[in-house]
mmCIF file with all atom_site columns, C-alpha atoms in Angstrom:
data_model
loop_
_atom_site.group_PDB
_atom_site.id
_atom_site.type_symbol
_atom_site.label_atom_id
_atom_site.label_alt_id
_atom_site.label_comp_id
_atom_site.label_asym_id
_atom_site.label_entity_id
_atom_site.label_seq_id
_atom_site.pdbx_PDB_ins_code
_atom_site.Cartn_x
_atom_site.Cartn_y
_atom_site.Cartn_z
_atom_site.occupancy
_atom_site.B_iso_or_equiv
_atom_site.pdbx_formal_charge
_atom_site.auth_seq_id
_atom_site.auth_comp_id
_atom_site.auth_asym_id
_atom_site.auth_atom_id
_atom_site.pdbx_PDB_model_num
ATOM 1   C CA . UNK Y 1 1   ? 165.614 230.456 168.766 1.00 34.00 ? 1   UNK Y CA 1
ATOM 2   C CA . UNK Y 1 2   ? 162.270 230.824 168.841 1.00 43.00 ? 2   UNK Y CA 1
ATOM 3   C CA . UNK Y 1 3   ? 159.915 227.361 169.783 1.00 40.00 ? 3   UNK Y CA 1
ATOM 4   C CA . UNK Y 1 4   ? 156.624 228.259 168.701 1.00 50.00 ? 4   UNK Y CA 1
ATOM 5   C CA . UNK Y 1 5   ? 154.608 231.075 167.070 1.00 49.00 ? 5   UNK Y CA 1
ATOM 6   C CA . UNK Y 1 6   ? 153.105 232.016 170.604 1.00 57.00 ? 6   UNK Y CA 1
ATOM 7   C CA . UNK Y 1 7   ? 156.374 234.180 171.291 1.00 79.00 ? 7   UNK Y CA 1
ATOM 8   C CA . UNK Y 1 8   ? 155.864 236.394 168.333 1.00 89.00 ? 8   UNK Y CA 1
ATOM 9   C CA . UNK Y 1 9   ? 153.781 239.298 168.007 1.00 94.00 ? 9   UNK Y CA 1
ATOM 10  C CA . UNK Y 1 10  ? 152.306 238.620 164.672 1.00 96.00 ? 10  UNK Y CA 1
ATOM 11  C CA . UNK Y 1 11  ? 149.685 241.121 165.253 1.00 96.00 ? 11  UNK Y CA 1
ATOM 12  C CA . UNK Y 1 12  ? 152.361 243.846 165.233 1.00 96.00 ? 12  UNK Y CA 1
ATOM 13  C CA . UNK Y 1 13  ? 154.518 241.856 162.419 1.00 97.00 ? 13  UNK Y CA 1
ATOM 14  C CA . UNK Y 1 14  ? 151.362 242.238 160.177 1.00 97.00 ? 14  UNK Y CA 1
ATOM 15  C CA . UNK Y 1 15  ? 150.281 245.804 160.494 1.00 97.00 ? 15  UNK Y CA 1
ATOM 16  C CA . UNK Y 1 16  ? 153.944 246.765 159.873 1.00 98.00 ? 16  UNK Y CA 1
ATOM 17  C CA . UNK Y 1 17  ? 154.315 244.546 157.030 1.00 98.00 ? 17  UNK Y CA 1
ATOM 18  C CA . UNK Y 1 18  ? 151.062 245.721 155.732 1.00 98.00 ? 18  UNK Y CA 1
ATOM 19  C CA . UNK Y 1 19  ? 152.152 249.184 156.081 1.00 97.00 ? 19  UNK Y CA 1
ATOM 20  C CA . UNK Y 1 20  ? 155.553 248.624 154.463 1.00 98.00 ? 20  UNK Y CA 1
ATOM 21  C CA . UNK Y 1 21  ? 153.764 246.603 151.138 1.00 98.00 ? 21  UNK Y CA 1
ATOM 22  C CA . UNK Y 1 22  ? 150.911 249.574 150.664 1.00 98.00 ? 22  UNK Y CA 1
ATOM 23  C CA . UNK Y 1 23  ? 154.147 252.111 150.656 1.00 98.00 ? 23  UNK Y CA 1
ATOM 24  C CA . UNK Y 1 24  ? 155.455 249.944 148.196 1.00 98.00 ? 24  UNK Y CA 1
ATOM 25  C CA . UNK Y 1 25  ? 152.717 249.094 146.638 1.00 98.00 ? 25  UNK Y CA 1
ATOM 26  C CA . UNK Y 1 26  ? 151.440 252.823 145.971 1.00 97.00 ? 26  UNK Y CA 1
ATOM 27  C CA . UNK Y 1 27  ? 154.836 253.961 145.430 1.00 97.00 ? 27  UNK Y CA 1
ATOM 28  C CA . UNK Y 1 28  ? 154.761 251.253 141.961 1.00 97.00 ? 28  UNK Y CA 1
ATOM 29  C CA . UNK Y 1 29  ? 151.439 252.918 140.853 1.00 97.00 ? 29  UNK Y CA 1
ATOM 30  C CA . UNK Y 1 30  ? 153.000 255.973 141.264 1.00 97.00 ? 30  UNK Y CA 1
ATOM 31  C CA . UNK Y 1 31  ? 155.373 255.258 139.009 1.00 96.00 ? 31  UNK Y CA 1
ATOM 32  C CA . UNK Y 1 32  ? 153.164 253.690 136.541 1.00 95.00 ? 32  UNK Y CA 1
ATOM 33  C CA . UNK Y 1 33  ? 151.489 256.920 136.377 1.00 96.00 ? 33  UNK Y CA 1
ATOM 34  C CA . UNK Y 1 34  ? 154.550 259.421 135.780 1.00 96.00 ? 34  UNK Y CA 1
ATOM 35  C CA . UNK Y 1 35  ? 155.094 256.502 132.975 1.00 93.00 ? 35  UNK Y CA 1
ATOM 36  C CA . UNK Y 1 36  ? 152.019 257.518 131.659 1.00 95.00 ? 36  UNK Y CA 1
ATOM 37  C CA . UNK Y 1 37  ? 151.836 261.325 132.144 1.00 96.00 ? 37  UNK Y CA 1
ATOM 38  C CA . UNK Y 1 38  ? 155.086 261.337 129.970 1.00 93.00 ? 38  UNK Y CA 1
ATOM 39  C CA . UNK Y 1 39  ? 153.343 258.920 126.966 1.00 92.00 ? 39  UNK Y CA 1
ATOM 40  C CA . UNK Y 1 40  ? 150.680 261.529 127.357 1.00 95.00 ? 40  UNK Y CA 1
ATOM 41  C CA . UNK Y 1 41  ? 152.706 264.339 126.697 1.00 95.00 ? 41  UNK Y CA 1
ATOM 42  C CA . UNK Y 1 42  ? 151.353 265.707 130.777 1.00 97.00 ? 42  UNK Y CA 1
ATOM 43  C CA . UNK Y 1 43  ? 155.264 265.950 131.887 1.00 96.00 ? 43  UNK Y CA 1
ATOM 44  C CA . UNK Y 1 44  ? 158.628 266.309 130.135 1.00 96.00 ? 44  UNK Y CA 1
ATOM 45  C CA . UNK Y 1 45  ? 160.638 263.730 129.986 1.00 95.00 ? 45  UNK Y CA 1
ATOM 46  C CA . UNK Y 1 46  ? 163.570 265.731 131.798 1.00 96.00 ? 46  UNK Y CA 1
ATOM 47  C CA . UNK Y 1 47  ? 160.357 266.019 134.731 1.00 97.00 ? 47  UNK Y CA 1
ATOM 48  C CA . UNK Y 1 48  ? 160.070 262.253 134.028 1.00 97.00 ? 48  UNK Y CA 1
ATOM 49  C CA . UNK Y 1 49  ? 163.860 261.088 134.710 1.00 97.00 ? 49  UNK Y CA 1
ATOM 50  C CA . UNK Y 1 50  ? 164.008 262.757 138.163 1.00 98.00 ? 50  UNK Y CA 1
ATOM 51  C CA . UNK Y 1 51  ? 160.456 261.953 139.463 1.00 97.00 ? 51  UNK Y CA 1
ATOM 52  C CA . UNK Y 1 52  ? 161.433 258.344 138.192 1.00 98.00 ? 52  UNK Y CA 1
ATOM 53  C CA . UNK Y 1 53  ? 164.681 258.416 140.192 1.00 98.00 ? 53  UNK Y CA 1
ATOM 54  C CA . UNK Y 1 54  ? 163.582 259.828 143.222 1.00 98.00 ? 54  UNK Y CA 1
ATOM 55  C CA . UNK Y 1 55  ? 161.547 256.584 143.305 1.00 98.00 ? 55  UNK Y CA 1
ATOM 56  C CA . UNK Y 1 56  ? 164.431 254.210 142.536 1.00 98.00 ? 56  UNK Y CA 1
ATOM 57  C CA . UNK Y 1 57  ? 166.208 255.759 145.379 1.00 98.00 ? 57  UNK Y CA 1
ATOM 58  C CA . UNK Y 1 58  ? 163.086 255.016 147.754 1.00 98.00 ? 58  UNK Y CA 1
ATOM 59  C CA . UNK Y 1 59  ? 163.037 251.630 146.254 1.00 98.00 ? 59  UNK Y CA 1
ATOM 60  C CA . UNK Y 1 60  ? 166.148 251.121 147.035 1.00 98.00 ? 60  UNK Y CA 1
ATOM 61  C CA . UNK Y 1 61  ? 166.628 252.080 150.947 1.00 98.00 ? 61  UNK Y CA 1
ATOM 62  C CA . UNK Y 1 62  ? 162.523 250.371 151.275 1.00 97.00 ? 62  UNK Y CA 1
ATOM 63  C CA . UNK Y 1 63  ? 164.411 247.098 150.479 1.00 97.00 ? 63  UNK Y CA 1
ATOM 64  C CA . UNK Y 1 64  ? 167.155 247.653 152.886 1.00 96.00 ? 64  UNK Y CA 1
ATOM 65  C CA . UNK Y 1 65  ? 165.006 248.827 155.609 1.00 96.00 ? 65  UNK Y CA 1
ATOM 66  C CA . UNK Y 1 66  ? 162.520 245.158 155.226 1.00 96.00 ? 66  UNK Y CA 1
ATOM 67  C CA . UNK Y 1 67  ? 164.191 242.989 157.268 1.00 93.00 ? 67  UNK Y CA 1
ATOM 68  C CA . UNK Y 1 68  ? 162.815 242.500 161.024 1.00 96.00 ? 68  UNK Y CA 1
ATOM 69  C CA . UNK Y 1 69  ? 161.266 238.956 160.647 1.00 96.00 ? 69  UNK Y CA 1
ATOM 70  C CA . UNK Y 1 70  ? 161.514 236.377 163.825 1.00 94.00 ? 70  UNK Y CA 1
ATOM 71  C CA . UNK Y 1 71  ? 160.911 233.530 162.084 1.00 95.00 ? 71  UNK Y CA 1
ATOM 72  C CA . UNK Y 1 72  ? 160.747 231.701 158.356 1.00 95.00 ? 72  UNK Y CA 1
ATOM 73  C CA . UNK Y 1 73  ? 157.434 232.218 157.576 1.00 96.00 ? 73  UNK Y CA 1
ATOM 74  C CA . UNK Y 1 74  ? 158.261 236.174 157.962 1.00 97.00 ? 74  UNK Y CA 1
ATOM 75  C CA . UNK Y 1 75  ? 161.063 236.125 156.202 1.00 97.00 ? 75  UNK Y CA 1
ATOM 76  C CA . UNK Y 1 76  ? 159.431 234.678 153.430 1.00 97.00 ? 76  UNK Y CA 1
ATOM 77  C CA . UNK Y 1 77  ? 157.078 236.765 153.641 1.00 98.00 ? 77  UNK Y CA 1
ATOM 78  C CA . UNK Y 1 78  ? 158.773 240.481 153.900 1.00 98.00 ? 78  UNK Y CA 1
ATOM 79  C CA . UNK Y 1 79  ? 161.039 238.599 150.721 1.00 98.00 ? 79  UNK Y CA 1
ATOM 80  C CA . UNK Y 1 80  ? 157.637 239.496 148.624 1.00 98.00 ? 80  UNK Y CA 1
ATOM 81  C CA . UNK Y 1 81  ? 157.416 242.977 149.641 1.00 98.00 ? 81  UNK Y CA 1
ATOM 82  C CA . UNK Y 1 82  ? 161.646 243.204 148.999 1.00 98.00 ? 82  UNK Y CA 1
ATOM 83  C CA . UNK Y 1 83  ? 160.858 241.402 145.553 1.00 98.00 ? 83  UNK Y CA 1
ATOM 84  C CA . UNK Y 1 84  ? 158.632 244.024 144.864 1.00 98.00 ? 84  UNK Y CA 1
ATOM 85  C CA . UNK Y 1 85  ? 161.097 246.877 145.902 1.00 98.00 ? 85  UNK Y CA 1
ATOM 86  C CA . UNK Y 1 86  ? 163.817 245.437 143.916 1.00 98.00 ? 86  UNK Y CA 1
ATOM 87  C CA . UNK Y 1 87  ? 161.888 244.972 140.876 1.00 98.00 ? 87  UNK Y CA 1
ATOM 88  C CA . UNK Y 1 88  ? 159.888 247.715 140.843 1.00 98.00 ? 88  UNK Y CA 1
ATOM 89  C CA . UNK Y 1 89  ? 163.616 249.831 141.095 1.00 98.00 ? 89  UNK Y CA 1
ATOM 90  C CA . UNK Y 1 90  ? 164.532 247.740 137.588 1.00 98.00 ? 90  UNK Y CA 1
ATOM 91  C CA . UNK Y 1 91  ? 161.719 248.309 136.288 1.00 98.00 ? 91  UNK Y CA 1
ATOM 92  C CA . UNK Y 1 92  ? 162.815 252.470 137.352 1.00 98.00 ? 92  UNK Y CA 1
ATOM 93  C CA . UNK Y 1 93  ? 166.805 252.030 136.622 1.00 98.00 ? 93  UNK Y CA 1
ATOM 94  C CA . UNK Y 1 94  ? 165.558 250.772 132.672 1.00 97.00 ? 94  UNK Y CA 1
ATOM 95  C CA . UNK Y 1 95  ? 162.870 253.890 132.614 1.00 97.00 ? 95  UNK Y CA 1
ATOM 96  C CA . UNK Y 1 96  ? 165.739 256.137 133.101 1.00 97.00 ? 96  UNK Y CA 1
ATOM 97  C CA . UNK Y 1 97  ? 167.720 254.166 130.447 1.00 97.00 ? 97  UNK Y CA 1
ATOM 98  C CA . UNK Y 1 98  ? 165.166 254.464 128.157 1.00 95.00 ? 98  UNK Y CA 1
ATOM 99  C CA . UNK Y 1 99  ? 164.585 258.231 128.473 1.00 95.00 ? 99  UNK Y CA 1
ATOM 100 C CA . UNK Y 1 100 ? 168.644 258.272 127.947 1.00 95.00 ? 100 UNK Y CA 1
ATOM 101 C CA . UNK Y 1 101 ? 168.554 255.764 124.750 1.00 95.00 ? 101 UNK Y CA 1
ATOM 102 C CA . UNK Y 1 102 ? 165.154 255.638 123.738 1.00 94.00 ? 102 UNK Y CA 1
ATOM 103 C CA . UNK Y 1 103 ? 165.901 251.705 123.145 1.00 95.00 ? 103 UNK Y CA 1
ATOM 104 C CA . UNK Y 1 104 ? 162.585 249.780 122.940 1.00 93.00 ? 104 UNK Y CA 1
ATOM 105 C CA . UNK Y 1 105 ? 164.641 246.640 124.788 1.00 95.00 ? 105 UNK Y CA 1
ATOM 106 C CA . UNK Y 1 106 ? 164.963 249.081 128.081 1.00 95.00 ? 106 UNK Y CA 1
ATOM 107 C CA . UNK Y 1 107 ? 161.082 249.616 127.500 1.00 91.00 ? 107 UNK Y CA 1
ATOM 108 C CA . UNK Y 1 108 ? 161.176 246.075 127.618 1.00 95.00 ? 108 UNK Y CA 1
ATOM 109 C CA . UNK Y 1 109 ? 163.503 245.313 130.566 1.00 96.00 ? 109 UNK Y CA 1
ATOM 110 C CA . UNK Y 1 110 ? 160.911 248.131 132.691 1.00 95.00 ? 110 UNK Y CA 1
ATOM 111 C CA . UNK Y 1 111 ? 157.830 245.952 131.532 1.00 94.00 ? 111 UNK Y CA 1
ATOM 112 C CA . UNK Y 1 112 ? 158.993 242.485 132.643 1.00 96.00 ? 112 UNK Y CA 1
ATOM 113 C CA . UNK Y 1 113 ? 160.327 244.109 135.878 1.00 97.00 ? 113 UNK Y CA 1
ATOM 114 C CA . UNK Y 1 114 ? 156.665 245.622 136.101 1.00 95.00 ? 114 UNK Y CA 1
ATOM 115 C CA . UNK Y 1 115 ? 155.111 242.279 135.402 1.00 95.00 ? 115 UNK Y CA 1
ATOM 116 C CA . UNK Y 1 116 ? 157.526 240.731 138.341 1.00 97.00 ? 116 UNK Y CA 1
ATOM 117 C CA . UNK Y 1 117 ? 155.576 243.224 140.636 1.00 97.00 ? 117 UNK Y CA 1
ATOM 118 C CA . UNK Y 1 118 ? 152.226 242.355 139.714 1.00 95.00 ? 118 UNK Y CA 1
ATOM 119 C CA . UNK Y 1 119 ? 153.152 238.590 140.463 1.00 97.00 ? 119 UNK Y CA 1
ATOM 120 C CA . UNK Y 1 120 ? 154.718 239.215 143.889 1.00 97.00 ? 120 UNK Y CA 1
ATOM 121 C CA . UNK Y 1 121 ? 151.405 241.460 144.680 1.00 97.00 ? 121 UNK Y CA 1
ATOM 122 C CA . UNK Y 1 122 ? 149.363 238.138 144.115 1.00 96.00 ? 122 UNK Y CA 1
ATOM 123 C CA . UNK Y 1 123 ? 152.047 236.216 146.090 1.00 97.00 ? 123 UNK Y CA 1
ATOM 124 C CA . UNK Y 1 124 ? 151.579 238.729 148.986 1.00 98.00 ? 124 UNK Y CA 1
ATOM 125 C CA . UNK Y 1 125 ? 147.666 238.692 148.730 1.00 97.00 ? 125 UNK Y CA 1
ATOM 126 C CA . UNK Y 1 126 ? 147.934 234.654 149.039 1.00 96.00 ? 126 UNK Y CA 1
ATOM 127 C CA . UNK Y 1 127 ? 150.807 234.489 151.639 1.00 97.00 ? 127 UNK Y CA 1
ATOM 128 C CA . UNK Y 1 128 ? 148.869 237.576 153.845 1.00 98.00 ? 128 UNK Y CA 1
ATOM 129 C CA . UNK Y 1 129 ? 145.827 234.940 154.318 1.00 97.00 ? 129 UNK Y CA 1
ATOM 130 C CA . UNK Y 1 130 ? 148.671 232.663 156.441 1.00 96.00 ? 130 UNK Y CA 1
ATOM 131 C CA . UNK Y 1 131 ? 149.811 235.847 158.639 1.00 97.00 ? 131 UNK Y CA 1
ATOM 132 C CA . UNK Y 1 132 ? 146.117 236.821 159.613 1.00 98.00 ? 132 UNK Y CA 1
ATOM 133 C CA . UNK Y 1 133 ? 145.508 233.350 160.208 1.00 97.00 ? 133 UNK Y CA 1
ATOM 134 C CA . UNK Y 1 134 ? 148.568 233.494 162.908 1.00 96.00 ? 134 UNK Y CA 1
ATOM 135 C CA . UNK Y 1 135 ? 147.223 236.579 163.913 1.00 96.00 ? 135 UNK Y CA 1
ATOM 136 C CA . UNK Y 1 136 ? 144.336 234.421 165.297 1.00 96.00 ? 136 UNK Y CA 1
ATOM 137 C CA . UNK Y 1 137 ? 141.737 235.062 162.368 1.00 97.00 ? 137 UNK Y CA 1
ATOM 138 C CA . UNK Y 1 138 ? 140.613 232.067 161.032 1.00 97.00 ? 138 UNK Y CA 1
ATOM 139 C CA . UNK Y 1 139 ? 140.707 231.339 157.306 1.00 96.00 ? 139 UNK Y CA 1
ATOM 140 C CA . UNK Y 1 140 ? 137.715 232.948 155.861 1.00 97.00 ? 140 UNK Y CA 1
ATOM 141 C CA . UNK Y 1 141 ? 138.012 236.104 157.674 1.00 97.00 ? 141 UNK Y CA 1
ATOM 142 C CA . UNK Y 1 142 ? 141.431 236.628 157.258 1.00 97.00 ? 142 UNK Y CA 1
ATOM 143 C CA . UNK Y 1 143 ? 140.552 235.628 153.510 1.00 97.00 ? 143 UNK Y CA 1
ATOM 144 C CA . UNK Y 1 144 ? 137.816 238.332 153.365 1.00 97.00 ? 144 UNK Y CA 1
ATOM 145 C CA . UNK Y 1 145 ? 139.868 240.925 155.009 1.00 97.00 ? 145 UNK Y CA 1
ATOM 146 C CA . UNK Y 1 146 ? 142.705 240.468 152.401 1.00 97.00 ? 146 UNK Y CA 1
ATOM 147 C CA . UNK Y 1 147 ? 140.251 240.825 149.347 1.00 96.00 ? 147 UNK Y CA 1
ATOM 148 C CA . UNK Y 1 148 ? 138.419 243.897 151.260 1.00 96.00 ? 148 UNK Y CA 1
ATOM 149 C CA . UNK Y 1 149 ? 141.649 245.652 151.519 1.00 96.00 ? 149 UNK Y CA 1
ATOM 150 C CA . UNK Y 1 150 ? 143.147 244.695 148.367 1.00 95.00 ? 150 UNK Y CA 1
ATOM 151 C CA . UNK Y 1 151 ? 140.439 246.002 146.186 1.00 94.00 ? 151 UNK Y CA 1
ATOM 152 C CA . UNK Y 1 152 ? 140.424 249.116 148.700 1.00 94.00 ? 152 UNK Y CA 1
ATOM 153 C CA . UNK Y 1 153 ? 143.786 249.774 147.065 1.00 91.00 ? 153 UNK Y CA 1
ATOM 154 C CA . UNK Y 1 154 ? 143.155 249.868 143.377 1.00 72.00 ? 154 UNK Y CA 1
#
């Protein structure tokens, strides 16, 4: 077991964890936009369905694939980015049902899965601020870095 955080690289732990939530992270808007492209009228909804599942499948093996913490606090951690995955691949999974049944309650089911992701993005913004701190930055500047990059996303 490990003593003390001084045997783990949390520099590399936090540029691939930061890697893995912006794949995630622009994979949702993604989505959100082939959402809207198909309210527009922009794509089909046949185009819809398989742009829609191509991104539950990523979802899907992106979840599996987040899982090489050391310690608690990571594991915690990389569970936000996983959250995301898995909700954001609801939120996909009720898209397709929708486009199959045109039920407003699977347009309903996608939403709250959607509004799960936005939550575990402000979870990860707030828990992000602890792993820069063990990175060695020290609370403002790993603060400042997080808001910097976050709005550098949008």
């Amino acid at each position: 077991s490990i003593s003390s955080s001084g045997d783990i690289d949390w520099v590399s732990f936090e540029q691939k964890s930061w890697v893995d939530f912006k794949a995630v992270y622009s994979t949702h808007k993604k989505m959100l936009e082939i959402v809207e492209s198909l309210s527009n009228g922009e794509i089909s909804a046949v185009e819809a369905y398989s742009q829609i599942e191509t991104r539950k499948d990523w979802f899907d093996q992106k979840f599996r694939e987040i899982d090489y913490y050391e310690n608690n606090i990571q594991e915690d951690y990389l569970n936000i980015i996983a959250a995301m995955a898995i909700y954001d691949s609801d939120a996909a999974e009720s898209i397709l049902n929708y486009l199959d049944s045109q039920k407003t309650s699977d347009l309903a089911k996608a939403q709250e899965a959607l509004n799960n992701v936005s939550a575990e993005v402000m979870l990860f913004s707030a828990q992000r601020v602890v792993i820069l701190q063990n990175t060695g930055l020290n609370e403002e500047d790993a603060s400042n870095q997080v808001i910097q990059e976050m709005s550098e996303l949008d």
